[in-house]
Tab-separated table of C-alpha atoms in Angstrom:
chain	number	residue	atom	x	y	z
A	1	UNK	CA	8.472	-28.541	3.538
A	2	UNK	CA	10.006	-27.969	6.960
A	3	UNK	CA	13.466	-27.628	5.391
A	4	UNK	CA	12.292	-25.142	2.799
A	5	UNK	CA	10.374	-23.135	5.388
A	6	UNK	CA	13.473	-23.044	7.658
A	7	UNK	CA	15.634	-21.730	4.794
A	8	UNK	CA	12.854	-19.213	3.940
A	9	UNK	CA	12.511	-18.058	7.604
A	10	UNK	CA	16.278	-17.633	7.847
A	11	UNK	CA	16.140	-15.340	4.797
A	12	UNK	CA	13.145	-13.513	6.143
A	13	UNK	CA	14.838	-13.067	9.626
A	14	UNK	CA	17.830	-11.561	7.862
A	15	UNK	CA	15.656	-8.689	6.981
A	16	UNK	CA	14.707	-6.903	3.743
A	17	UNK	CA	17.985	-5.170	3.514
A	18	UNK	CA	19.780	-8.450	3.119
A	19	UNK	CA	17.150	-10.087	0.936
A	20	UNK	CA	16.772	-7.212	-1.451
A	21	UNK	CA	20.285	-7.100	-2.916
A	22	UNK	CA	20.355	-10.930	-3.084
A	23	UNK	CA	17.058	-11.101	-4.952
A	24	UNK	CA	17.835	-8.195	-7.265
A	25	UNK	CA	21.211	-9.695	-8.163
A	26	UNK	CA	19.668	-13.076	-8.938
A	27	UNK	CA	16.997	-11.371	-11.081
A	28	UNK	CA	19.728	-9.456	-12.913
A	29	UNK	CA	21.604	-12.679	-13.589
A	30	UNK	CA	18.399	-14.297	-14.943
A	31	UNK	CA	18.050	-11.302	-17.214
A	32	UNK	CA	21.646	-11.856	-18.477
A	33	UNK	CA	23.346	-8.953	-16.805
A	34	UNK	CA	26.986	-9.448	-15.802
A	35	UNK	CA	27.438	-10.342	-12.143
A	36	UNK	CA	29.208	-6.993	-11.441
A	37	UNK	CA	26.319	-4.946	-12.939
A	38	UNK	CA	23.619	-7.080	-11.357
A	39	UNK	CA	25.218	-6.852	-7.900
A	40	UNK	CA	25.795	-3.099	-8.255
A	41	UNK	CA	22.081	-2.634	-9.244
A	42	UNK	CA	21.119	-4.668	-6.155
A	43	UNK	CA	23.206	-2.646	-3.824
A	44	UNK	CA	22.167	0.714	-5.401
A	45	UNK	CA	18.459	-0.235	-5.190
A	46	UNK	CA	18.938	-1.381	-1.583
A	47	UNK	CA	20.740	1.853	-0.620
A	48	UNK	CA	17.896	3.856	-2.022
A	49	UNK	CA	15.397	1.572	-0.300
A	50	UNK	CA	17.230	2.060	3.002
A	51	UNK	CA	17.169	5.860	2.506
A	52	UNK	CA	13.472	5.746	1.761
A	53	UNK	CA	12.740	3.595	4.829
A	54	UNK	CA	14.879	5.825	7.108
A	55	UNK	CA	12.800	8.825	5.948
A	56	UNK	CA	9.485	6.924	6.311
A	57	UNK	CA	10.612	6.103	9.872
A	58	UNK	CA	11.568	9.721	10.396
A	59	UNK	CA	8.033	10.660	9.315
A	60	UNK	CA	6.569	8.071	11.613
A	61	UNK	CA	8.622	9.317	14.574
A	62	UNK	CA	7.481	12.825	13.850
A	63	UNK	CA	3.760	11.976	13.292
A	64	UNK	CA	3.189	9.213	15.841
A	65	UNK	CA	3.543	11.308	19.057
A	66	UNK	CA	1.339	14.032	17.516
A	67	UNK	CA	-1.258	11.518	16.339
A	68	UNK	CA	-1.400	9.839	19.820
A	69	UNK	CA	-1.675	13.251	21.520
A	70	UNK	CA	-4.531	14.153	19.101
A	71	UNK	CA	-6.335	10.949	20.102
A	72	UNK	CA	-6.074	11.976	23.746
A	73	UNK	CA	-7.089	15.537	23.040
A	74	UNK	CA	-10.179	14.474	21.070
A	75	UNK	CA	-11.156	12.415	24.106
A	76	UNK	CA	-11.346	9.219	21.992
A	77	UNK	CA	-11.745	6.138	24.148
A	78	UNK	CA	-13.105	3.272	22.018
A	79	UNK	CA	-12.944	-0.409	23.028
A	80	UNK	CA	-11.094	-1.769	19.900
A	81	UNK	CA	-7.557	-0.617	19.934
A	82	UNK	CA	-5.412	-0.223	16.740
A	83	UNK	CA	-2.200	-2.119	17.641
A	84	UNK	CA	-0.492	-1.525	14.328
A	85	UNK	CA	0.405	-3.620	11.291
A	86	UNK	CA	3.664	-4.950	12.927
A	87	UNK	CA	1.712	-6.824	15.599
A	88	UNK	CA	-0.517	-8.407	12.979
A	89	UNK	CA	2.485	-9.349	10.897
A	90	UNK	CA	3.949	-11.234	13.880
A	91	UNK	CA	0.614	-13.007	14.425
A	92	UNK	CA	0.496	-13.988	10.741
A	93	UNK	CA	4.041	-15.455	10.678
A	94	UNK	CA	3.193	-17.479	13.920
A	95	UNK	CA	0.370	-19.378	12.170
A	96	UNK	CA	0.762	-23.153	11.893
A	97	UNK	CA	-0.251	-23.074	8.179
A	98	UNK	CA	2.125	-20.254	7.086
A	99	UNK	CA	4.432	-22.647	5.222
A	100	UNK	CA	1.572	-23.808	2.951
A	101	UNK	CA	0.510	-20.194	2.231
A	102	UNK	CA	3.976	-18.883	1.514
A	103	UNK	CA	4.640	-21.517	-1.196
A	104	UNK	CA	1.114	-21.241	-2.485
A	105	UNK	CA	1.684	-17.510	-3.145
A	106	UNK	CA	5.041	-18.096	-4.811
A	107	UNK	CA	3.534	-20.878	-6.959
A	108	UNK	CA	0.566	-18.643	-8.010
A	109	UNK	CA	2.890	-15.792	-9.021
A	110	UNK	CA	5.084	-18.139	-11.047
A	111	UNK	CA	2.128	-19.869	-12.718
A	112	UNK	CA	0.552	-16.522	-13.626
A	113	UNK	CA	3.877	-15.280	-15.098
A	114	UNK	CA	4.112	-18.460	-17.184
A	115	UNK	CA	0.597	-18.118	-18.446
A	116	UNK	CA	1.116	-14.339	-19.098
A	117	UNK	CA	-1.711	-13.633	-16.663
A	118	UNK	CA	0.365	-11.026	-14.825
A	119	UNK	CA	3.393	-8.893	-15.565
A	120	UNK	CA	4.311	-8.630	-11.860
A	121	UNK	CA	7.283	-10.458	-10.530
A	122	UNK	CA	6.678	-10.008	-6.845
A	123	UNK	CA	9.966	-9.837	-4.971
A	124	UNK	CA	8.356	-8.135	-2.006
A	125	UNK	CA	8.445	-11.413	-0.028
A	126	UNK	CA	8.733	-9.910	3.416
A	127	UNK	CA	5.243	-8.355	2.809
A	128	UNK	CA	3.594	-11.634	2.073
A	129	UNK	CA	1.911	-11.410	5.383
A	130	UNK	CA	-0.556	-8.912	3.824
A	131	UNK	CA	-1.684	-11.716	1.431
A	132	UNK	CA	-1.601	-14.547	4.049
A	133	UNK	CA	-3.696	-12.921	6.792
A	134	UNK	CA	-7.011	-13.528	4.980
A	135	UNK	CA	-6.284	-17.265	4.662
A	136	UNK	CA	-5.045	-17.503	8.271
A	137	UNK	CA	-8.157	-15.789	9.687
A	138	UNK	CA	-10.403	-18.081	7.507
A	139	UNK	CA	-8.558	-21.107	8.883
A	140	UNK	CA	-8.940	-19.771	12.431
A	141	UNK	CA	-12.736	-19.324	11.999
A	142	UNK	CA	-13.528	-22.386	9.889
A	143	UNK	CA	-10.658	-24.780	10.710
A	144	UNK	CA	-10.831	-25.627	7.060
A	145	UNK	CA	-7.420	-25.632	5.264
A	146	UNK	CA	-9.062	-25.850	1.882
A	147	UNK	CA	-10.938	-22.555	2.327
A	148	UNK	CA	-7.849	-20.956	3.825
A	149	UNK	CA	-5.927	-21.857	0.690
A	150	UNK	CA	-8.846	-20.525	-1.452
A	151	UNK	CA	-8.817	-17.245	0.472
A	152	UNK	CA	-5.067	-16.818	0.153
A	153	UNK	CA	-5.226	-17.696	-3.572
A	154	UNK	CA	-7.961	-15.141	-4.201
A	155	UNK	CA	-6.109	-12.492	-2.263
A	156	UNK	CA	-2.861	-13.156	-4.173
A	157	UNK	CA	-4.528	-13.198	-7.634
A	158	UNK	CA	-6.448	-9.984	-6.820
A	159	UNK	CA	-3.265	-8.239	-5.574
A	160	UNK	CA	-1.208	-9.121	-8.660
A	161	UNK	CA	-3.964	-8.012	-11.051
A	162	UNK	CA	-4.526	-4.718	-9.216
A	163	UNK	CA	-0.756	-4.158	-9.209
A	164	UNK	CA	-0.804	-4.747	-12.992
A	165	UNK	CA	-3.705	-2.387	-13.659
A	166	UNK	CA	-2.270	0.425	-11.546
A	167	UNK	CA	1.311	0.097	-12.934
A	168	UNK	CA	0.891	3.091	-15.328
A	169	UNK	CA	0.163	5.304	-12.349
A	170	UNK	CA	3.457	4.283	-10.872
A	171	UNK	CA	5.298	5.173	-14.033
A	172	UNK	CA	3.498	8.338	-15.106
A	173	UNK	CA	2.645	9.899	-11.725
A	174	UNK	CA	5.513	8.676	-9.460
A	175	UNK	CA	8.055	8.487	-12.240
A	176	UNK	CA	9.182	4.805	-11.564
A	177	UNK	CA	8.979	2.753	-14.765
A	178	UNK	CA	8.635	-1.029	-14.887
A	179	UNK	CA	7.657	-1.396	-11.265
A	180	UNK	CA	4.477	-2.503	-9.686
A	181	UNK	CA	3.422	-2.315	-5.966
A	182	UNK	CA	1.689	-5.561	-4.849
A	183	UNK	CA	1.310	-4.288	-1.265
A	184	UNK	CA	-2.325	-4.672	-0.204
A	185	UNK	CA	-2.168	-1.651	2.135
A	186	UNK	CA	-1.553	0.269	-1.047
A	187	UNK	CA	-3.586	-1.533	-3.748
A	188	UNK	CA	-6.725	-2.168	-1.569
A	189	UNK	CA	-7.824	1.521	-1.782
A	190	UNK	CA	-8.538	1.207	-5.462
A	191	UNK	CA	-11.769	-0.789	-4.752
A	192	UNK	CA	-13.282	2.303	-3.082
A	193	UNK	CA	-11.307	4.997	-4.917
A	194	UNK	CA	-11.812	4.054	-8.596
A	195	UNK	CA	-15.675	4.175	-8.444
A	196	UNK	CA	-15.606	7.463	-6.458
A	197	UNK	CA	-13.151	9.003	-8.856
A	198	UNK	CA	-15.335	7.948	-11.828
A	199	UNK	CA	-18.388	9.558	-10.102
A	200	UNK	CA	-16.579	12.863	-9.296
A	201	UNK	CA	-15.457	13.061	-12.968
A	202	UNK	CA	-19.108	13.345	-13.890
A	203	UNK	CA	-20.212	15.991	-11.368
A	204	UNK	CA	-20.138	19.401	-13.001
A	205	UNK	CA	-18.154	21.955	-10.946
A	206	UNK	CA	-16.690	19.461	-8.615
A	207	UNK	CA	-14.727	17.791	-11.386
A	208	UNK	CA	-13.023	21.132	-12.059
A	209	UNK	CA	-11.777	21.752	-8.511
A	210	UNK	CA	-8.022	21.149	-8.348
A	211	UNK	CA	-5.578	21.712	-5.550
A	212	UNK	CA	-2.071	20.387	-6.046
A	213	UNK	CA	1.328	21.476	-4.728
A	214	UNK	CA	2.391	22.589	-8.175
A	215	UNK	CA	-0.716	24.798	-8.539
A	216	UNK	CA	-0.230	26.207	-5.023
A	217	UNK	CA	3.320	27.134	-5.804
A	218	UNK	CA	2.028	29.572	-8.518
A	219	UNK	CA	0.086	31.534	-5.895
A	220	UNK	CA	2.007	31.106	-2.675
A	221	UNK	CA	5.574	31.391	-4.012
A	222	UNK	CA	8.101	30.179	-1.492
A	223	UNK	CA	5.374	29.061	0.873
A	224	UNK	CA	4.041	26.676	-1.757
A	225	UNK	CA	7.445	24.935	-1.963
A	226	UNK	CA	7.160	21.240	-0.676
A	227	UNK	CA	9.655	21.973	2.032
A	228	UNK	CA	7.807	24.995	3.392
A	229	UNK	CA	4.468	23.178	3.051
A	230	UNK	CA	5.869	20.244	5.003
A	231	UNK	CA	6.995	22.685	7.720
A	232	UNK	CA	3.646	24.379	7.796
A	233	UNK	CA	1.710	21.112	7.958
A	234	UNK	CA	4.020	19.619	10.565
A	235	UNK	CA	3.743	22.673	12.792
A	236	UNK	CA	-0.085	22.619	12.349
A	237	UNK	CA	-0.183	18.922	13.451
A	238	UNK	CA	1.941	19.798	16.447
A	239	UNK	CA	-0.504	22.561	17.250
A	240	UNK	CA	-3.425	20.182	17.129
A	241	UNK	CA	-1.497	17.969	19.415
A	242	UNK	CA	-1.099	20.894	21.844
A	243	UNK	CA	2.678	20.487	21.789
A	244	UNK	CA	4.982	23.197	23.157
A	245	UNK	CA	6.072	25.649	20.472
A	246	UNK	CA	9.603	24.072	20.194
A	247	UNK	CA	8.202	20.454	19.810
A	248	UNK	CA	5.649	21.642	17.291
A	249	UNK	CA	8.395	23.357	15.276
A	250	UNK	CA	10.552	20.160	15.455
A	251	UNK	CA	7.655	18.215	14.046
A	252	UNK	CA	7.531	20.648	11.193
A	253	UNK	CA	11.180	20.470	10.529
A	254	UNK	CA	11.144	16.626	10.390
A	255	UNK	CA	8.195	16.612	7.897
A	256	UNK	CA	9.990	19.289	5.870
A	257	UNK	CA	13.091	17.167	5.771
A	258	UNK	CA	11.180	14.193	4.482
A	259	UNK	CA	9.609	16.316	1.758
A	260	UNK	CA	13.077	17.489	0.601
A	261	UNK	CA	15.077	14.281	0.935
A	262	UNK	CA	12.528	11.645	-0.250
A	263	UNK	CA	12.810	12.509	-4.028
A	264	UNK	CA	16.637	12.208	-3.826
A	265	UNK	CA	16.296	8.691	-2.393
A	266	UNK	CA	13.661	7.757	-4.882
A	267	UNK	CA	16.012	8.977	-7.665
A	268	UNK	CA	18.803	6.669	-6.305
A	269	UNK	CA	16.334	3.792	-6.246
A	270	UNK	CA	15.358	4.327	-9.847
A	271	UNK	CA	19.024	4.702	-10.880
A	272	UNK	CA	19.722	1.155	-9.540
A	273	UNK	CA	16.539	-0.193	-11.123
A	274	UNK	CA	17.192	0.995	-14.670
A	275	UNK	CA	19.866	-1.592	-15.721
A	276	UNK	CA	17.633	-4.417	-14.372
A	277	UNK	CA	14.572	-2.902	-16.123
A	278	UNK	CA	16.408	-2.506	-19.444
A	279	UNK	CA	17.743	-6.112	-19.274
A	280	UNK	CA	14.281	-7.463	-18.334
A	281	UNK	CA	12.601	-5.639	-21.266
A	282	UNK	CA	15.134	-6.808	-23.732
A	283	UNK	CA	14.987	-10.526	-22.675
A	284	UNK	CA	11.194	-10.578	-22.359
A	285	UNK	CA	10.782	-8.904	-25.674
A	286	UNK	CA	12.921	-11.689	-27.257
A	287	UNK	CA	11.246	-14.536	-25.426
A	288	UNK	CA	7.694	-13.387	-24.861
A	289	UNK	CA	7.000	-11.022	-27.735
A	290	UNK	CA	7.213	-7.808	-25.824
A	291	UNK	CA	5.227	-8.931	-22.810
A	292	UNK	CA	7.649	-7.188	-20.456
A	293	UNK	CA	7.829	-7.935	-16.802
A	294	UNK	CA	7.524	-5.515	-13.896
A	295	UNK	CA	9.276	-5.942	-10.510
A	296	UNK	CA	6.821	-5.953	-7.625
A	297	UNK	CA	8.220	-3.884	-4.743
A	298	UNK	CA	7.177	-2.455	-1.363
A	299	UNK	CA	4.901	0.537	-1.666
A	300	UNK	CA	7.384	2.424	0.612
A	301	UNK	CA	9.037	3.648	-2.656
A	302	UNK	CA	6.131	6.040	-3.385
A	303	UNK	CA	4.848	7.238	0.002
A	304	UNK	CA	7.378	10.153	0.126
A	305	UNK	CA	5.623	12.005	-2.691
A	306	UNK	CA	4.788	15.541	-1.505
A	307	UNK	CA	1.123	15.225	-2.463
A	308	UNK	CA	0.919	11.814	-0.692
A	309	UNK	CA	2.526	13.256	2.500
A	310	UNK	CA	0.217	16.338	2.382
A	311	UNK	CA	-2.925	14.258	1.969
A	312	UNK	CA	-1.824	11.846	4.765
A	313	UNK	CA	-1.095	14.664	7.188
A	314	UNK	CA	-4.500	16.189	6.631
A	315	UNK	CA	-6.167	12.757	6.776
A	316	UNK	CA	-4.675	11.801	10.147
A	317	UNK	CA	-6.795	14.287	12.200
A	318	UNK	CA	-9.776	13.666	9.909
A	319	UNK	CA	-9.547	9.908	10.576
A	320	UNK	CA	-9.419	10.566	14.353
A	321	UNK	CA	-12.481	12.756	14.088
A	322	UNK	CA	-14.337	10.121	11.935
A	323	UNK	CA	-13.546	7.479	14.501
A	324	UNK	CA	-15.310	9.642	17.054
A	325	UNK	CA	-18.426	10.512	15.015
A	326	UNK	CA	-19.055	7.498	12.730
A	327	UNK	CA	-22.036	5.616	14.132
A	328	UNK	CA	-21.216	2.018	14.924
A	329	UNK	CA	-17.443	2.502	14.843
A	330	UNK	CA	-15.594	1.052	17.893
A	331	UNK	CA	-12.029	1.128	16.493
A	332	UNK	CA	-9.619	3.658	18.003
A	333	UNK	CA	-7.019	4.538	15.461
A	334	UNK	CA	-3.601	4.817	17.047
A	335	UNK	CA	-0.542	2.797	16.092
A	336	UNK	CA	-1.196	2.827	12.301
A	337	UNK	CA	-1.976	6.529	12.091
A	338	UNK	CA	1.605	7.118	11.119
A	339	UNK	CA	1.305	4.907	7.999
A	340	UNK	CA	-1.846	6.493	6.491
A	341	UNK	CA	0.592	7.476	3.730
A	342	UNK	CA	0.292	3.839	2.441
A	343	UNK	CA	-3.519	3.931	2.487
A	344	UNK	CA	-3.771	7.172	0.488
A	345	UNK	CA	-0.818	6.871	-1.924
A	346	UNK	CA	-2.794	5.183	-4.711
A	347	UNK	CA	-5.688	7.528	-4.240
A	348	UNK	CA	-3.341	10.500	-4.814
A	349	UNK	CA	-1.891	8.912	-7.921
A	350	UNK	CA	-5.460	8.138	-9.252
A	351	UNK	CA	-6.320	11.696	-8.640
A	352	UNK	CA	-3.111	12.785	-10.384
A	353	UNK	CA	-1.956	14.878	-7.508
A	354	UNK	CA	-5.158	16.725	-6.856
A	355	UNK	CA	-4.991	17.001	-3.093
A	356	UNK	CA	-8.562	18.246	-2.798
A	357	UNK	CA	-10.045	15.282	-4.602
A	358	UNK	CA	-7.629	12.881	-2.843
A	359	UNK	CA	-8.913	13.979	0.536
A	360	UNK	CA	-12.527	13.799	-0.719
A	361	UNK	CA	-11.900	10.157	-1.790
A	362	UNK	CA	-9.696	9.224	1.127
A	363	UNK	CA	-12.451	10.029	3.675
A	364	UNK	CA	-14.601	7.057	2.591
A	365	UNK	CA	-11.508	4.926	2.022
A	366	UNK	CA	-10.514	5.455	5.710
A	367	UNK	CA	-14.131	5.110	6.934
A	368	UNK	CA	-14.262	1.670	5.303
A	369	UNK	CA	-11.038	0.744	7.188
A	370	UNK	CA	-12.467	1.796	10.450
A	371	UNK	CA	-15.736	-0.177	9.940
A	372	UNK	CA	-13.989	-3.230	8.668
A	373	UNK	CA	-11.563	-3.161	11.608
A	374	UNK	CA	-14.513	-2.904	14.024
A	375	UNK	CA	-16.313	-5.882	12.576
A	376	UNK	CA	-13.167	-8.095	12.305
A	377	UNK	CA	-11.917	-7.240	15.819
A	378	UNK	CA	-13.334	-10.292	17.666
A	379	UNK	CA	-11.823	-12.676	15.083
A	380	UNK	CA	-8.411	-10.951	15.096
A	381	UNK	CA	-8.426	-10.811	18.857
A	382	UNK	CA	-9.120	-14.531	19.064
A	383	UNK	CA	-6.428	-15.317	16.486
A	384	UNK	CA	-3.849	-13.224	18.476
A	385	UNK	CA	-4.833	-15.083	21.710
A	386	UNK	CA	-4.409	-18.398	19.878
A	387	UNK	CA	-0.719	-17.591	19.270
A	388	UNK	CA	-0.118	-16.810	22.847
A	389	UNK	CA	-0.528	-12.965	22.713
A	390	UNK	CA	-2.753	-11.178	25.127
A	391	UNK	CA	-4.224	-7.672	24.959
A	392	UNK	CA	-6.496	-5.563	27.237
A	393	UNK	CA	-9.793	-5.699	25.236
A	394	UNK	CA	-10.228	-6.316	21.510
A	395	UNK	CA	-7.615	-5.367	18.819
A	396	UNK	CA	-7.594	-4.202	15.286
A	397	UNK	CA	-5.291	-2.355	12.901
A	398	UNK	CA	-5.356	-0.452	9.647
A	399	UNK	CA	-3.971	-3.461	7.813
A	400	UNK	CA	-5.026	-7.127	7.614
A	401	UNK	CA	-8.875	-7.643	7.649
A	402	UNK	CA	-9.388	-3.923	7.963
A	403	UNK	CA	-8.326	-3.307	4.349
A	404	UNK	CA	-11.208	-3.426	1.903
A	405	UNK	CA	-9.763	-6.191	-0.266
A	406	UNK	CA	-8.829	-8.453	2.583
A	407	UNK	CA	-12.067	-7.825	4.319
A	408	UNK	CA	-14.083	-8.837	1.292
A	409	UNK	CA	-12.199	-12.052	0.835
A	410	UNK	CA	-12.358	-12.927	4.514
A	411	UNK	CA	-16.096	-12.296	4.912
A	412	UNK	CA	-16.838	-14.113	1.767
A	413	UNK	CA	-14.772	-17.193	2.527
A	414	UNK	CA	-15.869	-17.819	6.105
A	415	UNK	CA	-19.252	-18.613	4.576
A	416	UNK	CA	-17.614	-21.537	2.866
A	417	UNK	CA	-20.088	-21.150	0.065
A	418	UNK	CA	-18.947	-20.819	-3.589
A	419	UNK	CA	-22.320	-19.371	-4.550
A	420	UNK	CA	-21.360	-16.330	-2.400
A	421	UNK	CA	-17.626	-16.150	-3.134
A	422	UNK	CA	-17.556	-16.471	-6.937
A	423	UNK	CA	-19.997	-13.640	-7.732
A	424	UNK	CA	-18.250	-11.281	-5.232
A	425	UNK	CA	-14.907	-11.864	-6.827
A	426	UNK	CA	-16.268	-11.472	-10.363
A	427	UNK	CA	-17.969	-8.190	-9.521
A	428	UNK	CA	-14.903	-6.691	-7.903
A	429	UNK	CA	-12.624	-7.712	-10.791
A	430	UNK	CA	-15.066	-6.519	-13.392
A	431	UNK	CA	-15.505	-3.092	-11.601
A	432	UNK	CA	-11.812	-2.391	-11.040
A	433	UNK	CA	-10.892	-3.642	-14.507
A	434	UNK	CA	-13.469	-1.370	-16.145
A	435	UNK	CA	-12.747	1.660	-14.045
A	436	UNK	CA	-8.920	1.424	-14.076
A	437	UNK	CA	-7.830	-0.606	-17.103
A	438	UNK	CA	-10.459	0.824	-19.556
A	439	UNK	CA	-11.633	4.141	-18.190
A	440	UNK	CA	-8.288	5.153	-16.792
A	441	UNK	CA	-6.169	3.404	-19.569
A	442	UNK	CA	-2.608	4.197	-20.632
A	443	UNK	CA	-3.653	7.059	-23.038
A	444	UNK	CA	-5.625	8.849	-20.439
A	445	UNK	CA	-2.923	8.439	-17.784
A	446	UNK	CA	-0.294	9.853	-20.187
A	447	UNK	CA	-2.654	12.883	-20.635
A	448	UNK	CA	-2.972	13.141	-16.866
A	449	UNK	CA	0.784	13.112	-16.490
A	450	UNK	CA	1.300	15.747	-19.182
A	451	UNK	CA	-1.362	17.954	-17.515
A	452	UNK	CA	0.339	17.489	-14.131
A	453	UNK	CA	3.782	18.380	-15.627
A	454	UNK	CA	2.345	21.647	-17.047
A	455	UNK	CA	0.946	22.840	-13.687
């Protein structure tokens, strides 16, 4: 186990840009692509992914100072500080049980693929920390390795199934076929968003309200262009941050650049993916009767969508305001405000680009994150201290136990009572399966996509 973990850690430490071409090349060879084509696909996908991450980081660098300034301007001074997902990731990988959880997740994915219980081949290994944190927290609280393994298994199975069920949204809204996104910071929102979307569909008048970038372009002309909209929203955020005019304008330019360049990087990513996808579909059709596989990737590939960025930029000041006014909230959003795009991306796809409805649903999604972060703060702070890290006061983030899916698993499993855990899991699965797989099935998603294209 130690040897395997050392090899795995060496690969992880090399970084995703080294891992991705290696993994994609190996997958290509498994799917019988020639080595040259498999390697070219791996490099092309990685170049697209590098471009996407550079733009995501550009967006973060533009948004983070403005978000921090808004926190100060709002006079927000709560006693639980958002230290960001990166800090939680480092805490997760420092756990003494991490080796067991890594290979457990790998084994679950392979077993589910063999049993045809999932179509997701999760190669997003560097984001395993999202699935492991529930088990690690359960182990910290209970000191029971069995319940830690149960928590991790539940999280992994839920994530793979949510990724399967939401795959049509990736293909028909974001335009990336044969890909799923088993990143909990992305999939978790579906637990809150799917029921709310179902309710809104049944409220007369409200279900007809639609605001998307495509519809805005009809009325605003050049100012409805994603580039101009990014400029306007970025400047507005700089204004709320009370930046000088030049700094506010620079924020707007950076956001506008992301809006323009992100689709080009996504197109390059898809270009590299297509040979792998075609080979996978051919082989799985021959061997498994058409039960094609999808490659599970980092949700970064969709966060550059113009509607996603627009929704996120609006939700950042809204989230800060909610932190101030929500009764019982103690979490001060800070480090993770720049990655709100990940929290709202699936909401936007579910609402097929309707920014008005996306914001309406994102409000309770983000409120749930604030409350879960508040309640889990003592445990997360204690876990951080057990790894040798120290902070002034209690800590939280908008990932880990703050995410609805992880929070439900964590709070269920620390009870160490199957009578509580099993019904909770069944209810969540049944609700999401009904609302996504059945009520928002492939036929309806295709109709949504056609409607969106006609706008």
